[in-house]
Every structure is written in C-alpha cells, then in structure tokens.
Coordinates of C-alpha atoms in Angstrom, one line a residue:
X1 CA -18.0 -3.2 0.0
X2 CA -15.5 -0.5 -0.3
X3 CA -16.2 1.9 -3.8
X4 CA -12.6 3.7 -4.8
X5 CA -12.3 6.4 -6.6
X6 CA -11.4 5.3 -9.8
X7 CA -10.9 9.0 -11.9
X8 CA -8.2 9.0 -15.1
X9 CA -4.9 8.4 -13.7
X10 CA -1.8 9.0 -15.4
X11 CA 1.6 7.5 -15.6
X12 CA 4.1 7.8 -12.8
X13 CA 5.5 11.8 -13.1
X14 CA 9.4 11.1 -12.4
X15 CA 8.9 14.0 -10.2
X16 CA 7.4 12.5 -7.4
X17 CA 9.1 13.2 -4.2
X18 CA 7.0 11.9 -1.9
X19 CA 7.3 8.4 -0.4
X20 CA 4.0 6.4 1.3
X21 CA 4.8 3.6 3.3
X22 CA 2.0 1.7 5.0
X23 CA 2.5 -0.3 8.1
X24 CA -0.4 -2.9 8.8
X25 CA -0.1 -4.6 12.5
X26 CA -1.5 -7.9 13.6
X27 CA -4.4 -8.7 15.5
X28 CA -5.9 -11.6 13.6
X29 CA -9.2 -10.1 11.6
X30 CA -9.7 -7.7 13.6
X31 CA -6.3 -6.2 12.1
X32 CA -7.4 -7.4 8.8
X33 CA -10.9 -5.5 8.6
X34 CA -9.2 -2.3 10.3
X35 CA -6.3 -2.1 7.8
X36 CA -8.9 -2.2 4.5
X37 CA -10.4 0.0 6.2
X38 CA -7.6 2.4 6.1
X39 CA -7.2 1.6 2.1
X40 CA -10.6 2.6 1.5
X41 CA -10.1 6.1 2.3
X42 CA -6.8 6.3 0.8
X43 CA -8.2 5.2 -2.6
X44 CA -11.3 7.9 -1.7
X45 CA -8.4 10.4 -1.3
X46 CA -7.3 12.1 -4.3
X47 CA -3.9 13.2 -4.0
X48 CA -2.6 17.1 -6.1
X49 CA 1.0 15.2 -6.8
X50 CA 2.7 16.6 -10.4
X51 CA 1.9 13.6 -12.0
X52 CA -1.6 15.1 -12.0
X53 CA -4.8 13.8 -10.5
X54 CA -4.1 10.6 -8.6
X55 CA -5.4 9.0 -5.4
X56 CA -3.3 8.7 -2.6
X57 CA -3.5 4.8 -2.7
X58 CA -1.7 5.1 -6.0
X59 CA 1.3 6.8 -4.4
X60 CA 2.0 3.9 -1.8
X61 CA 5.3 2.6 -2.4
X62 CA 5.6 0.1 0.0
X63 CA 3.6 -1.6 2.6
X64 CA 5.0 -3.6 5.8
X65 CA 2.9 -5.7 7.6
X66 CA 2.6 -9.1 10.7
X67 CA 0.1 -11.6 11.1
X68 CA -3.5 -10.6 10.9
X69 CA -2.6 -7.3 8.7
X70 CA -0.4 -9.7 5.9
X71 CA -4.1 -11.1 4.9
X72 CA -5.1 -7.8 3.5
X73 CA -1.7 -6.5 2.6
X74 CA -0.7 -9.5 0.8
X75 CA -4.1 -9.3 -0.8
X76 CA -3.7 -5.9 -2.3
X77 CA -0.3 -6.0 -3.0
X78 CA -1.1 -9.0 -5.8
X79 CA -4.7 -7.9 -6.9
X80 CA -4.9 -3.8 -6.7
X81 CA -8.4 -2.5 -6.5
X82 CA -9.9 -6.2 -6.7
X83 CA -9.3 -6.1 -2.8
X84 CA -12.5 -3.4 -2.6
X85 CA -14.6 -5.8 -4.6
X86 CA -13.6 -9.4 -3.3
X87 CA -11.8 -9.4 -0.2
X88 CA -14.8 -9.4 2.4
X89 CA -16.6 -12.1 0.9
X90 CA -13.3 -14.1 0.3
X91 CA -12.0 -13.8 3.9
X92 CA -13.3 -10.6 5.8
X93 CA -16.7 -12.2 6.4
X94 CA -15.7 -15.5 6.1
X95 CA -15.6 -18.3 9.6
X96 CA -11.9 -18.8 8.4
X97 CA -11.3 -20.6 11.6
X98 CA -14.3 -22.8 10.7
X99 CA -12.7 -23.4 7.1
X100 CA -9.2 -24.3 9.5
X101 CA -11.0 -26.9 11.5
X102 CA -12.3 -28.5 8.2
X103 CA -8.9 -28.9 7.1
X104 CA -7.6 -30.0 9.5
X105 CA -10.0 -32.3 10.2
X106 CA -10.2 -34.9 6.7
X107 CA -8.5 -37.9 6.8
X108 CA -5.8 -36.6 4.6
X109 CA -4.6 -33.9 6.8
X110 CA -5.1 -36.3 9.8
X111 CA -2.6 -38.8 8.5
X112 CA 0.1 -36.2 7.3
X113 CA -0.4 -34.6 10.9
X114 CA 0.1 -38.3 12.7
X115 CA 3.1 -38.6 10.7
X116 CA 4.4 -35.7 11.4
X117 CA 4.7 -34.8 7.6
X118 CA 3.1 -31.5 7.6
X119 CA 1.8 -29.0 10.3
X120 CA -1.4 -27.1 11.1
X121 CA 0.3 -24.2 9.7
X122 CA 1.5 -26.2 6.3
X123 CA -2.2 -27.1 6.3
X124 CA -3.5 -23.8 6.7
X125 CA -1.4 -22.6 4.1
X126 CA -2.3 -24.7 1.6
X127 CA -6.3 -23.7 2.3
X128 CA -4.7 -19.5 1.9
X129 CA -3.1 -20.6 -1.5
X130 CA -5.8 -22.2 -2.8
X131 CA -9.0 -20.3 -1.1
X132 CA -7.2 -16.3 -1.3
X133 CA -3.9 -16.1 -3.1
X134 CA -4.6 -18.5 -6.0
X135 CA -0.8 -20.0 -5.9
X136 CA 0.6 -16.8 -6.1
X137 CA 4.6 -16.9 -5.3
X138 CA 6.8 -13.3 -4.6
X139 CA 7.9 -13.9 -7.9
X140 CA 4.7 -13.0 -9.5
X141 CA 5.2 -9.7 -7.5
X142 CA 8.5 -9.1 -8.4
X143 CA 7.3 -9.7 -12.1
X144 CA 5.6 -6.3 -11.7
X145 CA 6.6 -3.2 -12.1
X146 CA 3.8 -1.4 -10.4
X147 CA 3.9 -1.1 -6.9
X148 CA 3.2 -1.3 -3.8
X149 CA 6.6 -3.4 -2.1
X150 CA 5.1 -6.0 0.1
X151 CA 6.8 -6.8 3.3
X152 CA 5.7 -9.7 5.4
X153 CA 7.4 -10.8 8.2
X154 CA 7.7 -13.7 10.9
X155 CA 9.5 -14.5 14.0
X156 CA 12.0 -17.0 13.9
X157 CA 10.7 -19.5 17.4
X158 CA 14.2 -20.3 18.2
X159 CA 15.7 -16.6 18.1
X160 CA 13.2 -14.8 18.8
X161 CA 14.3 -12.1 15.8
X162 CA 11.9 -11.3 12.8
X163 CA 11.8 -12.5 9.7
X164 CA 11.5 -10.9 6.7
X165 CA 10.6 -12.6 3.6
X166 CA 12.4 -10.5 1.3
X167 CA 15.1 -11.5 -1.5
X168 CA 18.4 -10.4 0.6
X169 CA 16.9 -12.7 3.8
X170 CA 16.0 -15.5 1.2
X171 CA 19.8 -15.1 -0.2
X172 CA 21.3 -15.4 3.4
X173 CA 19.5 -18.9 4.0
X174 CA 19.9 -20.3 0.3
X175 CA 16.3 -20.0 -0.7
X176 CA 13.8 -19.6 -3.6
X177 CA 12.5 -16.3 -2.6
X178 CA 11.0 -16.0 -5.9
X179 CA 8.9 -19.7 -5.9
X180 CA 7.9 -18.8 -1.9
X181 CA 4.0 -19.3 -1.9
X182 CA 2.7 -16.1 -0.5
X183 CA 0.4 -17.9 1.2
X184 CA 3.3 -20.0 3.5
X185 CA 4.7 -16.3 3.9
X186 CA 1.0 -15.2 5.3
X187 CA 0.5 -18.4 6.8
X188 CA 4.0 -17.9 8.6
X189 CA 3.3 -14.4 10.2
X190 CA -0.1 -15.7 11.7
X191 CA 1.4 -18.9 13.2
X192 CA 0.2 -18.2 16.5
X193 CA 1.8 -20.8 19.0
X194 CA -0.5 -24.4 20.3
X195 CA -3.2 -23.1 18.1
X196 CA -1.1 -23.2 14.9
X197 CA 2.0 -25.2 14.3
X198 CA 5.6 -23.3 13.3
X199 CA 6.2 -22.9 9.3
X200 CA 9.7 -25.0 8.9
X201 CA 12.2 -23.9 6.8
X202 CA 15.4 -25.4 5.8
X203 CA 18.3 -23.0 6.3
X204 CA 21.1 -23.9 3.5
X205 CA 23.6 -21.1 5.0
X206 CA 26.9 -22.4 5.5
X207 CA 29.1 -21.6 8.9
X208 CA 29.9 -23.0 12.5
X209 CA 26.7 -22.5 14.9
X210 CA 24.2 -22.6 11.6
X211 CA 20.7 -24.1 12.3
X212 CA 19.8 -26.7 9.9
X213 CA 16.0 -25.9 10.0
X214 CA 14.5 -22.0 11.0
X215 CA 11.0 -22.2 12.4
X216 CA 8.4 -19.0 12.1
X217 CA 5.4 -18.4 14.6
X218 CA 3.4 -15.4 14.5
X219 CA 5.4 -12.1 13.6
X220 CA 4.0 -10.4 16.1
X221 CA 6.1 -11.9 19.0
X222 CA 8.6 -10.2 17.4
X223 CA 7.2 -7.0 16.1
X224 CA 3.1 -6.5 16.3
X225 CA 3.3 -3.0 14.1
X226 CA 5.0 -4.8 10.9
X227 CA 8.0 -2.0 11.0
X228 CA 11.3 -3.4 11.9
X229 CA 11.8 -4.3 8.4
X230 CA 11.8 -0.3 8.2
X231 CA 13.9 0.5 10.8
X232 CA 16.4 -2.7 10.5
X233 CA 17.4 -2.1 7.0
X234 CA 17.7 1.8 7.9
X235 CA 15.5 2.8 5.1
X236 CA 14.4 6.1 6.6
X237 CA 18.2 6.7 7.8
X238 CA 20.0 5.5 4.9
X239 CA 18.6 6.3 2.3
X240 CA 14.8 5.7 2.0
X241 CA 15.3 6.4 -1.6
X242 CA 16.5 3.0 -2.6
X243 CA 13.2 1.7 -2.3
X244 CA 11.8 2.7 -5.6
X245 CA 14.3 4.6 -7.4
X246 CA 12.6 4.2 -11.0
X247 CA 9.8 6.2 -8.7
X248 CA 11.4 8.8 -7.0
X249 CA 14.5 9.4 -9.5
X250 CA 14.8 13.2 -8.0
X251 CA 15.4 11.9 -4.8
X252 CA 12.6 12.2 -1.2
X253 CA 11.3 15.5 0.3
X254 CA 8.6 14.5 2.0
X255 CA 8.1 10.9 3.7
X256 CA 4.1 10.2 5.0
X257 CA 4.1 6.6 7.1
X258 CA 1.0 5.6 8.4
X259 CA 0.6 2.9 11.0
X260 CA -2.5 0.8 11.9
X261 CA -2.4 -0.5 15.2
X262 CA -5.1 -2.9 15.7
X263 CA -4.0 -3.0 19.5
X264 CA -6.5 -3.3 22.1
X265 CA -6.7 -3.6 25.8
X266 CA -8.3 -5.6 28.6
X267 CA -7.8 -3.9 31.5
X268 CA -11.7 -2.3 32.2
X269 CA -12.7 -6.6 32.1
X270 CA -9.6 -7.6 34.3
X271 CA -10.6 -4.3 37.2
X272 CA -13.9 -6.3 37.4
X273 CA -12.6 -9.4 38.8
X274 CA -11.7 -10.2 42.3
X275 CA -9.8 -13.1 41.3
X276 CA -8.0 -13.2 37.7
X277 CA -7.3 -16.8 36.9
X278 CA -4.3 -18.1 35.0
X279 CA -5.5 -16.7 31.7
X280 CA -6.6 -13.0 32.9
X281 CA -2.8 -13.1 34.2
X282 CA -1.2 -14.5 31.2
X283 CA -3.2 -11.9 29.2
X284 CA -2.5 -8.9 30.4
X285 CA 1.7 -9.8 30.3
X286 CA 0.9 -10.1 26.7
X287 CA -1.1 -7.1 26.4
X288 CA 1.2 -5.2 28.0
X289 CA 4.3 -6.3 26.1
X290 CA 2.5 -5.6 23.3
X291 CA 1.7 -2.4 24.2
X292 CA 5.4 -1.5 25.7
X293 CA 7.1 -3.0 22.5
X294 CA 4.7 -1.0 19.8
X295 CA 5.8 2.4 22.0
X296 CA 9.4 1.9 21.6
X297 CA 9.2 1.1 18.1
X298 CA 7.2 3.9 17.3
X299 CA 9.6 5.9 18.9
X300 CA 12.5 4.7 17.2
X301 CA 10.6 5.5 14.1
X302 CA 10.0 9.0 14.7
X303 CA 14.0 9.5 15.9
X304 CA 14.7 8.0 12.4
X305 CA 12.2 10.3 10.5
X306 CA 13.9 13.2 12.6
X307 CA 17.5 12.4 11.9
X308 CA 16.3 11.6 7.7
X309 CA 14.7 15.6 8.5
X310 CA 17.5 17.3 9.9
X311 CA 20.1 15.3 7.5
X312 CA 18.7 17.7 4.6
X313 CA 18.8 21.2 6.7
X314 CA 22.4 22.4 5.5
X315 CA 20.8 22.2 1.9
X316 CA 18.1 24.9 1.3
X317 CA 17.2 23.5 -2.3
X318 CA 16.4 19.7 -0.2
X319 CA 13.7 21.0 2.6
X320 CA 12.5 17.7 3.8
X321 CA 9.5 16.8 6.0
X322 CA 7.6 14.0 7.0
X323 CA 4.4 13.1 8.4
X324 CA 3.8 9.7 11.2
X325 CA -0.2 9.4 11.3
X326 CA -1.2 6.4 13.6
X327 CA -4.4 4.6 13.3
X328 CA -5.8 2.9 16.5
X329 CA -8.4 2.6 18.9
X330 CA -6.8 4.8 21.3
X331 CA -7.8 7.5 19.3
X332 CA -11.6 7.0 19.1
X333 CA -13.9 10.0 21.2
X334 CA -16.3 7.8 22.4
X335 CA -15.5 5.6 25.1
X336 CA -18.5 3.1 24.7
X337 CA -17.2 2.8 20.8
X338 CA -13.6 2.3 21.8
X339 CA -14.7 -0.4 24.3
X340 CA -16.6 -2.2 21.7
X341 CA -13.6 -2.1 19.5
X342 CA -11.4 -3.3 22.8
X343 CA -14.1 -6.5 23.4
X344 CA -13.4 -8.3 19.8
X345 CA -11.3 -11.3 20.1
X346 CA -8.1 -11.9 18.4
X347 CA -9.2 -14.5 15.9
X348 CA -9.9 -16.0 12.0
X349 CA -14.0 -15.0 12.4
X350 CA -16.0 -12.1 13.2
X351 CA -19.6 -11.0 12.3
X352 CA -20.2 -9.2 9.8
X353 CA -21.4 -6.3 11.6
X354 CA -18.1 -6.2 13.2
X355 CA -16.1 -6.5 9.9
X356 CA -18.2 -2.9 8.8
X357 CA -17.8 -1.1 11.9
X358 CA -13.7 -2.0 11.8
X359 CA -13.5 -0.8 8.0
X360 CA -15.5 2.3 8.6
X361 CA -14.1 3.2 11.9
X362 CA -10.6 3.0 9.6
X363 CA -11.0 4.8 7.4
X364 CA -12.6 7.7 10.0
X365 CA -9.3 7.7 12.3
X366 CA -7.3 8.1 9.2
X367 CA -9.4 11.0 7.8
X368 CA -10.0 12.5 11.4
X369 CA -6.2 11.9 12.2
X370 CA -4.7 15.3 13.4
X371 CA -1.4 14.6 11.4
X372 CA -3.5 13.6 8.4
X373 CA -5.7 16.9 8.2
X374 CA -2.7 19.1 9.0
X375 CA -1.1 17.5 6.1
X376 CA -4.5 17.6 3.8
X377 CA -5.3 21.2 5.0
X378 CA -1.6 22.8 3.9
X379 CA -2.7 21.5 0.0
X380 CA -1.0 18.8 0.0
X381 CA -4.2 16.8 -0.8
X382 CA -7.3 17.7 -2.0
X383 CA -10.1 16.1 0.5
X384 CA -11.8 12.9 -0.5
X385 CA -15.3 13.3 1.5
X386 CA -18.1 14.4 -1.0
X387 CA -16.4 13.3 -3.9
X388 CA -18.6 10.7 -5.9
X389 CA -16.9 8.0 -6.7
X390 CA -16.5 6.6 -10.1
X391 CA -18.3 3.7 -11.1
X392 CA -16.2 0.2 -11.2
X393 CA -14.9 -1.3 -14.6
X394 CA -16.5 -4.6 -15.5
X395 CA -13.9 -7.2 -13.9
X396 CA -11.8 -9.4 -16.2
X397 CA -13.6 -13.1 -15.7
X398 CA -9.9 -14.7 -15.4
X399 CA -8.7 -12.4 -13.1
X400 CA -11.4 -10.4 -11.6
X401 CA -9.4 -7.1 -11.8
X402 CA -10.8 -4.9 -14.4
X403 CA -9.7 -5.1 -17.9
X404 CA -10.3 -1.4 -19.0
X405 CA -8.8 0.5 -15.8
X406 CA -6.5 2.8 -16.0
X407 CA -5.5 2.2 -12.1
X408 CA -3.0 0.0 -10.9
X409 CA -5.1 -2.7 -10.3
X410 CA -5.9 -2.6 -14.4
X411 CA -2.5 -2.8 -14.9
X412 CA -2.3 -6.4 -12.9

C-alpha cells in the first residue's frame, strides 16, 4: 500500500500558473500497477506553489489515459486518496481475468451471450461497475468541482479513430454523457479484440453517410499513450488554459506533462528462436506499431509544447516553459530489471510481487527522471524522499475516503 503525504493543504491560490497533466498508457495491469505507481510519488512530492504547501498530486489538472491505465485513472479521478488505500486489494492484486471467466460463465450471462443481447465487454462492465466504480456515471465527476479532468478514450472498430468520452463527443452522437457508467467507458478502452467483445453504442447524429451504431475496442489501437485527446483538441496549442480556468485565472507559464509508458518489447525472446511461428510474427508487428505510433506522438507533443513556448517570447512579463518527463521501462539502468519488466504479459492478473515491483519501479523513474530532477533541483519543488509521511484519516464507512482530510480526496 501506497502512504501519501497528507500535510495541511490549503485552498486553490488563484495564482497558480502551472498546469499538470498526466497521461497513463495501456498495457492491461501491468499499465495499471506502473501508473499508481507514478501517483504515489507525486502525492510523496510536496510541491512550493503560492498557494502554500501542497503536494504535487494536488496540482494535477487533468489526466488522459487508454485501456489498462483508465483502471487506475478512472479510480482516482472519482475517489482521491482512497486509491492509496483500496485500489490493490480491489483490482491491482486481484485474478480480474478469473473474476471475467466467472461472469461470463453463469447461466445468466450465457443466455444473454447466445442471444446476442449483451457482449463480453457489456458483461465485463457490469462486474467494473459493480466490483470498482460502485455505479459511478461522468456525471458524478462533473458534479465536482475538484479536480483532476478524467479523459478516457476508445477506438471506434469501424474507423479506426479514438474516442473520447468527453461531453462535446457525447453532444456530436446525441448521447447522455452525464448517465455514461464509467465503468462501460473503462470497459470500452480495454476491449481488446476476440478476447473481449466491442462496447456498442447507438449514434443519434443526423446526416448522409451516418453510422447507426459506433463500436469501441481497446483504445490503444488507436493511441497506446492516452494523448490524442491532448493534441486533437489543440489544448497545448490553443490555449491549454481552457482547461481549468476557475484554476489558472492568471493564465499558464509553465506546463509539466508526464507520460507513463507501460510499453515493453519482445525482441531478446523472438532473437532466440530459429523459427517464430504465427504468433512470434503477429507480435512483434504489434510491438512495433506500438512502438512507432507512441514516438510520433510523443513528438507531436513536444512540437506542440515548443510552439505553446515560443508563442509567449515577444511578451517578457509571460516567460513560459514546460517540462515532458516520460516514465517507461526504457529508462531503467539495469538490464536484468528491465527485462523482467519486458517478460510480464499484457493481461487482467499478475502476482503480487509483480504489482510491488511495477509501483515502486514508478514511482523511482519518475523521481530519477532527468527532466523531473532538473525541474525539482531549480526550486520548483521541494524533494519528497525523507519526508515522513502523515498518518491517514480514519476513512468515512460509506465512502471509504476520509471524513476529516483536508485533501482532495476529503473533499469527495
């Protein structure tokens, strides 16, 4: 279990002008485990912002995320600081693919599945809703003021485009964005094809050429890193101050993304054999697809932060600056480490040991991340390591987020 720093926080200054965003990429729980990981050390960070002492975690405005990473993002987004005490028991260290089969397999679900009622993936979500998200809809999000944003996205099967489930693509199709179960959102980005069913949606848009029906699969066909909901809308380019303008009323200075990339790569197992078969083949395409597709979005990115950079250059009163820190295996010293790391399956279980190693290993690449210490080191934050952290509120019995907090999570 991960133990935030919970110190006295303070309102929101209005003279923030610093934007987090948070980009959590899939890789089943793998991606999961790696991405709390990451928001342990960011609530062990505090953060010297004007609104006085404060952890980094608190100053996330927004976080973007596909498939594997939705689980934890989603999780966070509706429960704060809960995640640290309840997440790895409710699905970090649980056989969720164990708890899939049992659905799937009662009469029930066998007769809606015969009938062609409902899907895996309709299945599936209903065990998210009811087993992790509690019936929680984006309008119990939206409800709240506090933030983080949550992003989650899809890909639509017959497009091929993401999808973002977000109010103005909900508006385009005629939907309820606000009574969408989170869970059929989560369930959506981690449809992965034959061993889950599409999420089917029906698409009320009017117009010649318009798809009665739109079908989501797994998010990452589309976009494995969770940013093109980023980099579509322009955020960065256009205006990255829309986001949360009650936030940032003074405007952005200083952007800080960070982007975990639970990537990994086969290529050491392939070498070894003489003669890949069908899978080793069909693997590696993926892999390195994947891999192509996550560089040239990552690129984009950065020529978006640029261009948001030098946009503020003519005006010496609006210095701006930002800072891309990427989490991923690449990045680990040790090569025995980073093949371990590279051997864990895509998939809904893995062992406990695996789940600690993922979280610490996390939250190490984010605190031994170059880009990270350069911006720790010029004061920007005050280093978390050695800090004791404070000791957890008791948690409200209804809720299980603490009553008597003064974080965001007490807040929920």
């Amino acid at each position: 279990m991960i133990t935030p720093n919970l110190s006295e926080l303070g309102p929101v200054d209005g003279s923030n002008e610093r934007m987090v965003l948070l980009a959590f990429s899939g890789g089943g729980t793998r991606a999961a485990a790696l991405a709390y990981g990451v928001l342990g050390e960011l609530a062990r960070t505090p953060s010297a912002s004007p609104a006085g002492d404060r952890r980094l975690l608190d100053e996330v405005d927004a976080i973007s995320a596909v498939s594997g990473g939705s689980f934890t993002a989603a999780y966070y987004a509706l429960y704060g600081d809960r995640l640290f005490r309840d997440f790895e028991s409710r699905f970090l260290k649980r056989d969720i693919g164990r708890a899939l089969l049992g659905q799937f397999s009662k009469p029930r679900s066998w007769l809606s599945l015969m009938r062609h009622t409902a899907g895996r993936s309709d299945l599936a979500s209903d065990y998210y809703s009811r087993a992790l998200f509690d019936g929680a809809t984006f309008g119990d999000l939206a409800a709240r003021t506090d933030l983080p944003r949550l992003f989650i996205h899809a890909t639509d099967m017959v497009t091929g485009l993401p999808f973002a489930f977000t109010p103005a693509t909900f508006e385009r199709i005629g939907a309820d964005w606000a009574g969408f179960s989170i869970a059929r959102a989560v369930a959506a980005s981690s449809a992965v094809p034959l061993m889950l069913s599409p999420i089917t949606m029906p698409n009320h848009a009017s117009g010649a050429g318009v798809n009665p029906f739109i079908h989501l699969v797994d998010g990452g066909f589309a976009d494995n890193l969770g940013l093109r909901t980023l980099l579509d809308a322009g955020l960065i380019g256009l205006g990255v101050e829309h986001l949360r303008p009650q936030r940032h009323p003074r405007g952005i200075r200083e952007i800080v993304v960070i982007v975990v990339n639970a990537e990994t790569q086969h290529r050491a197992l392939w070498n070894a054999r003489s003669h890949p078969g069908i899978t080793d083949v069909l693997g590696a395409v993926s892999e390195h697809l994947v891999h192509l597709s996550n560089a040239r979005l990552l690129e984009i990115l950065r020529s978006q932060l640029e261009a948001w950079r030098a946009a503020g250059r003519g005006d010496p009163t609006a210095h701006r600056s930002y800072h891309l820190i990427e989490v991923g295996f690449a990045q680990l010293a040790d090569p025995d480490e980073q093949a371990y790391f590279h051997s864990l399956n895509t998939s809904f279980h893995l062992p406990a040991e695996a789940i600690d190693r993922l979280s610490e290993a996390g939250g190490r690449l984010l605190r031994q991340s170059p880009e990270f210490a350069a911006w720790r080191d010029a004061g920007r934050l005050v280093p978390g390591t050695g800090l004791e952290p404070a000791r957890l509120a008791t948690p409200d019995p209804k809720s299980g987020v603490s009553a008597n907090s003064t974080t965001r999570a007490g807040a929920r």
